């Protein structure tokens, strides 16, 4: 296996990136938990029958499916909505309560063409409320979306909102036997990415007259917030979402067919890679998928993009990104016990610490700290051992001090700020 | 899909269990991080070639493998050691430092016969130090194993230790062309599970004379700690492992072929399901797997058993296991805003809170709290709104009080203790 690498479209996650991802995932999970959302997990493998035919013909080709050793057709998790629909069918109103709120952060698998930053295994982060059509649930969902970013320190998030019903009532008169309304929605959805002219041309190419295409775009420009959407926005404000964070965008369409009411999308202005997530209300989908009629509202967060944005904005503390903060060097075989005890003491003070595992030249030990980007090296030599002190060197500033243990702890802890 | 269920041997993890698992995983990850271990992730899918032929013929049958759409033979992660060996071959001494310490908590897949408590997808939790044969590394590994349990509140862990080399030097004279030494080791490994007589019979059935089998068992009974093992134990004590936690067990064999030095296993005396994990030194395995000579020492923790033990011993705080602590009821449409603002205030105080999402009879709202095991229900009726107070009912004690917000916060927070 000397030259076996990772599969195309798959990746290893090395420590620094993994720490950033864990930090973001933990923060998001906490934001959701505080709002009453409960974590679940579904298996990586499901019956292929569950997965196929649920996402459209094109998507079916992207499902990883195969026959297991017993001949069952099985498939890898493709998204989190379909397995959750299965789970709701199995447990809703029994093990799971009415108005079930769940979040789910797991990997999904798509045999897609790999591109820069797009992998065949990636993390999805979904959050939904099931079992009510109340606008309070819509607003709780928008507020949870806002909080997930705000709690990471991203206070600039703009959430564009729209009502799929308003959009449908505007667009339906332009639909015909030749152009269905979802095809028009898919063109409208591009208005934020390509020029108005390009969208108009696309509508014409789909069969709208030039005049109808123009009228359609004008009507969208002039659309106003529906009563339902205003009500949802007001509840959001009461739930603590700042007014500046919500922005009505009549052009927001969201590509997927299944939305039935509120739709929304989040953008971080300082981070120019487009949407970091979005969602909306989908009152028929769970019934279509599971046979059990359960209205739903929820969203997905683009986990990779959110991690990248959080890193770019410098919102992950240095000491979270780094591994050990202190390397305890070993001065000599005779003083090994002192070094071991010191590392244990640092750990008890909640300081990430490792001990150099061999007796080696001090120069080599400092070099390891450098390679591992460990900021502090602590040494107990003969003098230090006699005086019950520690010599500690800050590799960032070059400062070296000989001091008592408690002072060393203070030094290291203060460096985190 | 109305009656599609989970696949045989696979399971959904519902909220209460998921919260317990997240708590345990987070605690273990923190214990490891404090000791300088760094987290990594490898992909769920690898080239089948990497996985097959690594675990033995029987195990090969348990690997989930298939051809992907491009015709590549791929397989699902079967353990974490083989992918890590691949990763070390790719990155060691470049992106990864010398003396790399990693931990990894991911799911693995085995097409095994499902049994009670044994699933085809389950979580492994591995921790290793690569690149040194020093006994300090062995002791750091044992100390990390101890800390993972102690930090969960399991202070009673007993770690049985032995030296595979001692065992080999005792057993080799009894091996022959007909009985290889690993076959004898596999019998010896059963000494803690079945009777001495049964093991003796097994050795005889494998080809040892009755006298040799008896001699072999006596020699093991009388074995003493090797110098290397004593040294490792001493370093463990310096690293904070209590003397009572380490127990020399000359009968401890560990079934796997690849151990070359220290071997150990952890048992929680109050929890009678046997070993909760174990490991040892394996200085040749990484070279066999990856072609790169890297000595290694590490362990795996049985995650499911550890979660179960932690739950059984009552070590997971009630408020971690539970979802929302407060349900904010909605008294009337007119007082909805007050309820929304109150739920936002509770959340800002770090109290898991949900708001009843509809305007409904109070009785129904209390019923939901009961179904969801939410302990407190907060109500703002007309009087409370006028006086800027909250009525809060403790469903556990039946107590109901009308008080100011800050007092309500104190009430809820104190209930956690």
Coordinates of C-alpha atoms in Angstrom, one line a residue, chain B residues 16-415:
Chain B
X16 CA -31.3 11.6 25.0
X17 CA -28.8 9.0 23.9
X18 CA -27.1 11.4 21.5
X19 CA -26.6 14.0 24.2
X20 CA -25.0 11.3 26.5
X21 CA -22.7 10.3 23.6
X22 CA -21.8 13.9 22.8
X23 CA -21.0 14.5 26.4
X24 CA -18.7 11.5 26.7
X25 CA -17.0 12.2 23.3
X26 CA -16.4 15.8 24.2
X27 CA -15.0 14.9 27.6
X28 CA -12.6 12.3 26.1
X29 CA -11.5 14.7 23.4
X30 CA -10.7 17.3 26.0
X31 CA -8.7 14.8 28.1
X32 CA -6.7 13.9 25.1
X33 CA -6.2 17.5 23.9
X34 CA -4.9 18.5 27.4
X35 CA -2.2 15.8 26.9
X36 CA -1.1 17.1 23.5
X37 CA -3.0 14.6 21.4
X38 CA -4.3 16.1 18.2
X39 CA -7.6 15.3 16.4
X40 CA -7.7 13.9 12.9
X41 CA -10.3 12.6 10.6
X42 CA -10.0 10.2 7.7
X43 CA -12.6 9.6 4.9
X44 CA -15.4 7.1 5.3
X45 CA -14.4 5.6 1.9
X46 CA -11.0 4.3 1.0
X47 CA -9.6 2.2 -1.9
X48 CA -10.6 -1.4 -1.0
X49 CA -7.0 -2.4 -1.7
X50 CA -6.0 -0.4 1.4
X51 CA -8.5 -2.3 3.6
X52 CA -8.4 -5.8 2.3
X53 CA -5.7 -8.3 3.4
X54 CA -4.9 -6.1 6.5
X55 CA -7.1 -7.6 9.1
X56 CA -6.9 -11.3 8.3
X57 CA -9.0 -13.6 6.1
X58 CA -12.0 -13.7 8.4
X59 CA -12.1 -10.0 8.8
X60 CA -11.9 -9.4 5.1
X61 CA -15.3 -10.8 4.8
X62 CA -16.6 -8.1 7.2
X63 CA -15.3 -5.2 5.2
X64 CA -18.1 -3.4 3.3
X65 CA -16.6 -3.0 -0.2
X66 CA -18.1 -2.3 -3.6
X67 CA -17.3 -0.8 -7.0
X68 CA -18.1 2.9 -7.3
X69 CA -19.6 4.4 -10.4
X70 CA -16.2 4.9 -12.0
X71 CA -15.4 1.2 -11.3
X72 CA -13.0 1.8 -8.5
X73 CA -13.1 -0.8 -5.8
X74 CA -13.8 1.1 -2.6
X75 CA -14.5 0.1 1.0
X76 CA -16.0 1.6 4.2
X77 CA -13.7 2.4 7.1
X78 CA -13.2 -0.8 9.1
X79 CA -10.9 0.5 11.8
X80 CA -8.8 3.6 12.4
X81 CA -5.4 2.1 12.4
X82 CA -5.1 1.2 8.7
X83 CA -6.3 4.6 7.4
X84 CA -3.9 6.3 9.9
X85 CA -1.0 4.2 8.6
X86 CA -1.9 5.4 5.1
X87 CA -2.1 9.0 6.4
X88 CA 1.3 8.6 8.2
X89 CA 2.8 7.3 4.9
X90 CA 1.5 10.4 3.2
X91 CA 2.3 13.1 5.7
X92 CA 4.7 12.0 8.5
X93 CA 7.5 14.5 9.2
X94 CA 6.0 16.9 6.7
X95 CA 2.6 18.2 7.6
X96 CA 2.7 16.0 10.7
X97 CA 5.5 16.5 13.3
X98 CA 7.9 14.0 14.8
X99 CA 6.4 12.2 17.8
X100 CA 2.9 12.8 16.3
X101 CA 0.2 12.2 18.9
X102 CA -3.2 11.8 17.5
X103 CA -6.7 10.9 18.6
X104 CA -9.6 9.9 16.3
X105 CA -13.2 9.4 17.2
X106 CA -15.1 8.2 14.1
X107 CA -17.5 5.4 13.1
X108 CA -16.4 2.1 11.6
X109 CA -18.3 -0.4 9.6
X110 CA -18.3 -4.2 10.0
X111 CA -20.7 -6.6 8.2
X112 CA -20.7 -8.7 11.4
X113 CA -23.5 -10.7 12.8
X114 CA -25.5 -8.2 14.8
X115 CA -26.0 -9.0 18.5
X116 CA -27.6 -7.1 21.4
X117 CA -25.5 -4.0 21.9
X118 CA -23.3 -4.8 18.8
X119 CA -23.9 -2.8 15.6
X120 CA -22.6 -2.9 12.1
X121 CA -21.8 0.9 12.4
X122 CA -20.2 1.9 15.7
X123 CA -17.9 4.5 17.1
X124 CA -14.2 3.9 17.7
X125 CA -12.1 6.1 19.8
X126 CA -8.3 5.7 19.3
X127 CA -5.3 7.5 20.8
X128 CA -1.6 6.9 19.8
X129 CA 1.9 8.3 19.9
X130 CA 4.0 7.6 16.8
X131 CA 7.7 7.8 16.2
X132 CA 9.4 6.8 19.5
X133 CA 10.2 3.6 21.4
X134 CA 10.7 5.6 24.7
X135 CA 8.9 4.3 27.8
X136 CA 7.8 7.9 28.4
X137 CA 5.5 7.4 25.4
X138 CA 4.1 4.2 26.8
X139 CA 3.4 5.9 30.1
X140 CA 1.9 8.9 28.4
X141 CA -0.5 6.5 26.6
X142 CA -1.5 4.7 29.8
X143 CA -1.9 8.1 31.6
X144 CA -4.1 9.4 28.8
X145 CA -6.2 6.2 29.0
X146 CA -6.6 6.7 32.7
X147 CA -7.4 10.4 32.4
X148 CA -10.1 9.7 29.8
X149 CA -12.1 7.8 32.4
X150 CA -11.1 9.8 35.5
X151 CA -12.2 13.1 33.7
X152 CA -15.6 11.5 33.2
X153 CA -15.7 10.8 36.9
X154 CA -14.8 7.1 36.7
X155 CA -12.0 7.1 39.3
X156 CA -12.2 3.4 39.9
X157 CA -10.7 2.2 36.6
X158 CA -8.2 -0.6 37.0
X159 CA -5.6 -0.9 34.3
X160 CA -4.1 -4.3 34.0
X161 CA -0.7 -4.2 32.4
X162 CA 1.7 -6.8 31.1
X163 CA 4.7 -7.0 28.7
X164 CA 4.2 -9.0 25.5
X165 CA 7.9 -9.7 25.4
X166 CA 7.9 -11.4 28.8
X167 CA 4.9 -13.4 27.7
X168 CA 6.7 -14.3 24.4
X169 CA 9.8 -15.5 26.1
X170 CA 7.8 -17.7 28.4
X171 CA 5.6 -19.1 25.7
X172 CA 8.1 -19.5 22.8
X173 CA 9.7 -22.7 24.3
X174 CA 6.2 -24.3 24.2
X175 CA 5.6 -23.4 20.6
X176 CA 6.5 -25.9 17.8
X177 CA 6.0 -26.5 14.2
X178 CA 2.4 -27.5 15.1
X179 CA 1.4 -24.8 17.6
X180 CA 2.6 -21.3 16.8
X181 CA 3.1 -18.9 19.7
X182 CA 0.2 -16.7 18.7
X183 CA -2.1 -19.6 18.9
X184 CA -0.9 -20.2 22.5
X185 CA -1.4 -16.4 23.2
X186 CA -5.0 -16.6 22.0
X187 CA -5.6 -19.4 24.5
X188 CA -3.9 -17.6 27.3
X189 CA -6.0 -14.5 26.6
X190 CA -9.0 -16.5 27.7
X191 CA -7.7 -17.0 31.2
X192 CA -9.7 -14.1 32.6
X193 CA -12.9 -15.3 30.9
X194 CA -12.9 -19.1 31.3
X195 CA -11.5 -21.5 33.9
X196 CA -7.8 -22.5 34.1
X197 CA -8.8 -26.1 33.3
X198 CA -10.6 -25.0 30.1
X199 CA -7.6 -23.1 28.9
X200 CA -5.4 -26.1 29.7
X201 CA -7.6 -28.4 27.7
X202 CA -7.5 -26.0 24.8
X203 CA -3.7 -26.0 24.9
X204 CA -3.7 -29.7 24.9
X205 CA -6.1 -29.9 22.0
X206 CA -3.8 -27.5 20.2
X207 CA -1.0 -30.1 20.6
X208 CA 0.8 -29.3 23.9
X209 CA 1.4 -32.2 26.2
X210 CA -0.6 -32.1 29.4
X211 CA 2.7 -31.5 31.3
X212 CA 3.7 -28.7 29.0
X213 CA 0.3 -27.0 29.2
X214 CA 0.5 -27.2 33.0
X215 CA 4.1 -25.9 33.0
X216 CA 3.2 -23.1 30.7
X217 CA 0.3 -21.9 32.9
X218 CA 2.5 -22.1 36.0
X219 CA 5.3 -20.1 34.5
X220 CA 2.8 -17.4 33.6
X221 CA 1.3 -17.4 37.1
X222 CA 4.8 -16.9 38.5
X223 CA 6.0 -14.3 36.0
X224 CA 7.2 -11.0 37.4
X225 CA 7.2 -7.6 36.0
X226 CA 10.0 -6.9 33.4
X227 CA 12.4 -4.0 34.1
X228 CA 10.8 -2.2 31.1
X229 CA 7.3 -2.6 32.6
X230 CA 8.4 -1.4 36.0
X231 CA 9.9 1.7 34.4
X232 CA 6.8 2.4 32.5
X233 CA 4.7 2.1 35.7
X234 CA 7.0 4.5 37.6
X235 CA 6.7 7.1 34.8
X236 CA 2.9 6.6 35.0
X237 CA 2.9 7.4 38.7
X238 CA 4.9 10.6 38.0
X239 CA 2.3 11.5 35.4
X240 CA -0.4 11.3 38.0
X241 CA -1.8 7.8 37.6
X242 CA -2.5 6.5 41.1
X243 CA -0.7 3.4 42.2
X244 CA -4.0 1.7 42.9
X245 CA -5.0 2.1 39.2
X246 CA -2.2 -0.1 37.8
X247 CA -2.2 -3.8 38.3
X248 CA 0.3 -6.2 36.9
X249 CA -1.5 -9.2 35.3
X250 CA 0.9 -11.8 33.9
X251 CA -2.0 -13.6 32.3
X252 CA -3.0 -10.6 30.3
X253 CA -2.3 -11.5 26.7
X254 CA -4.4 -9.4 24.3
X255 CA -5.4 -11.4 21.2
X256 CA -3.8 -9.4 18.4
X257 CA -0.6 -10.6 16.9
X258 CA 1.0 -7.2 16.4
X259 CA 1.9 -6.1 20.0
X260 CA 5.6 -5.9 20.7
X261 CA 5.9 -4.6 24.3
X262 CA 3.5 -3.1 26.8
X263 CA 0.0 -4.4 26.7
X264 CA -2.9 -3.2 28.9
X265 CA -6.6 -3.3 29.4
X266 CA -9.0 -1.2 31.4
X267 CA -11.8 -2.6 33.7
X268 CA -14.4 -0.6 35.6
X269 CA -15.1 -2.7 38.7
X270 CA -18.7 -1.4 39.2
X271 CA -19.5 -2.1 35.6
X272 CA -19.5 -5.8 34.9
X273 CA -19.3 -6.0 31.1
X274 CA -15.5 -6.7 31.0
X275 CA -12.9 -4.5 29.3
X276 CA -13.8 -0.9 28.4
X277 CA -10.7 -0.6 26.1
X278 CA -7.0 -1.4 25.9
X279 CA -4.0 -1.3 23.8
X280 CA -0.2 -1.5 23.8
X281 CA 3.0 -1.0 21.9
X282 CA 3.1 -2.1 18.2
X283 CA 6.5 -1.2 16.7
X284 CA 6.3 -3.1 13.4
X285 CA 2.7 -2.7 12.3
X286 CA 2.9 0.8 10.7
X287 CA 5.8 -0.4 8.6
X288 CA 4.0 -3.5 7.6
X289 CA 1.0 -1.4 6.6
X290 CA 2.6 1.7 5.1
X291 CA 6.2 0.8 4.3
X292 CA 7.4 3.6 6.6
X293 CA 9.1 2.4 9.8
X294 CA 7.3 4.2 12.6
X295 CA 7.2 2.7 16.1
X296 CA 3.9 3.3 17.9
X297 CA 2.0 2.9 21.1
X298 CA -1.7 3.5 21.7
X299 CA -5.1 2.3 22.6
X300 CA -8.8 2.1 21.7
X301 CA -11.7 2.9 24.0
X302 CA -14.9 0.9 23.6
X303 CA -17.1 4.0 23.1
X304 CA -20.5 2.4 23.5
X305 CA -19.5 0.6 26.7
X306 CA -18.0 3.7 28.1
X307 CA -21.2 5.7 27.4
X308 CA -23.2 2.9 29.0
X309 CA -21.0 2.8 32.1
X310 CA -21.0 6.6 32.4
X311 CA -24.8 6.5 32.3
X312 CA -25.1 3.6 34.7
X313 CA -22.8 5.3 37.2
X314 CA -24.9 8.5 37.0
X315 CA -22.0 10.6 35.9
X316 CA -23.9 12.6 33.2
X317 CA -25.6 15.7 34.7
X318 CA -29.4 15.7 34.4
X319 CA -29.4 19.0 32.5
X320 CA -27.0 17.6 30.0
X321 CA -29.2 14.5 29.3
X322 CA -32.4 16.6 29.1
X323 CA -33.5 18.9 26.3
X324 CA -35.0 22.3 27.2
X325 CA -35.1 23.2 30.8
X326 CA -37.8 25.8 30.4
X327 CA -40.9 25.8 28.2
X328 CA -42.3 29.3 27.8
X329 CA -46.0 29.0 27.4
X330 CA -48.1 31.4 25.3
X331 CA -51.0 32.8 27.4
X332 CA -52.7 34.6 24.5
X333 CA -52.1 36.0 21.0
X334 CA -51.9 39.5 22.7
X335 CA -49.2 38.4 25.1
X336 CA -47.2 36.4 22.5
X337 CA -44.5 39.1 22.3
X338 CA -43.9 38.9 26.0
X339 CA -43.4 35.1 25.8
X340 CA -41.0 35.4 22.9
X341 CA -38.9 38.1 24.7
X342 CA -38.8 36.0 27.8
X343 CA -37.5 32.9 25.9
X344 CA -34.8 35.1 24.4
X345 CA -33.8 36.3 27.9
X346 CA -33.6 32.8 29.3
X347 CA -31.4 31.8 26.3
X348 CA -29.1 34.7 26.9
X349 CA -28.7 33.4 30.5
X350 CA -27.5 30.1 29.1
X351 CA -30.7 28.2 29.9
X352 CA -32.0 25.8 27.3
X353 CA -35.4 27.2 26.5
X354 CA -38.2 26.7 24.0
X355 CA -41.3 28.6 23.4
X356 CA -44.6 26.8 22.7
X357 CA -45.0 27.5 19.0
X358 CA -48.8 28.0 18.9
X359 CA -51.5 29.8 20.8
X360 CA -53.2 26.9 22.6
X361 CA -54.9 25.9 25.8
X362 CA -52.5 26.2 28.7
X363 CA -53.4 22.6 29.7
X364 CA -52.1 21.4 26.3
X365 CA -48.9 23.4 26.8
X366 CA -48.2 21.9 30.2
X367 CA -48.9 18.5 28.6
X368 CA -46.1 19.1 26.0
X369 CA -43.7 20.0 28.8
X370 CA -44.6 16.8 30.5
X371 CA -44.1 14.7 27.3
X372 CA -40.8 16.4 26.6
X373 CA -39.7 16.1 30.3
X374 CA -39.1 19.8 30.5
X375 CA -39.0 20.7 34.2
X376 CA -40.1 24.3 34.2
X377 CA -43.0 26.0 32.5
X378 CA -43.0 29.8 32.5
X379 CA -46.2 31.8 31.9
X380 CA -46.8 35.5 31.5
X381 CA -50.5 36.2 31.9
X382 CA -52.1 39.6 32.1
X383 CA -51.2 40.2 35.8
X384 CA -47.6 39.1 35.3
X385 CA -47.2 41.3 32.2
X386 CA -48.6 44.3 34.2
X387 CA -46.3 43.7 37.2
X388 CA -43.3 42.6 35.1
X389 CA -43.2 39.2 36.7
X390 CA -43.3 35.6 35.6
X391 CA -45.2 32.6 37.0
X392 CA -43.0 29.6 36.9
X393 CA -44.1 26.0 37.7
X394 CA -41.7 23.3 38.7
X395 CA -43.2 20.1 37.2
X396 CA -41.0 17.9 39.4
X397 CA -42.1 19.3 42.7
X398 CA -45.4 20.9 41.7
X399 CA -44.3 24.2 43.2
X400 CA -45.6 27.3 41.5
X401 CA -44.2 30.8 42.1
X402 CA -44.7 34.3 40.7
X403 CA -41.4 36.1 40.7
X404 CA -39.0 38.5 38.9
X405 CA -36.9 37.3 35.9
X406 CA -33.6 37.2 37.8
X407 CA -35.2 35.1 40.5
X408 CA -36.6 32.7 37.9
X409 CA -33.1 32.3 36.4
X410 CA -31.7 31.5 39.9
X411 CA -34.5 29.0 40.5
X412 CA -33.8 27.2 37.2
X413 CA -30.0 27.2 37.6
X414 CA -30.1 26.0 41.2
X415 CA -32.3 23.1 40.1

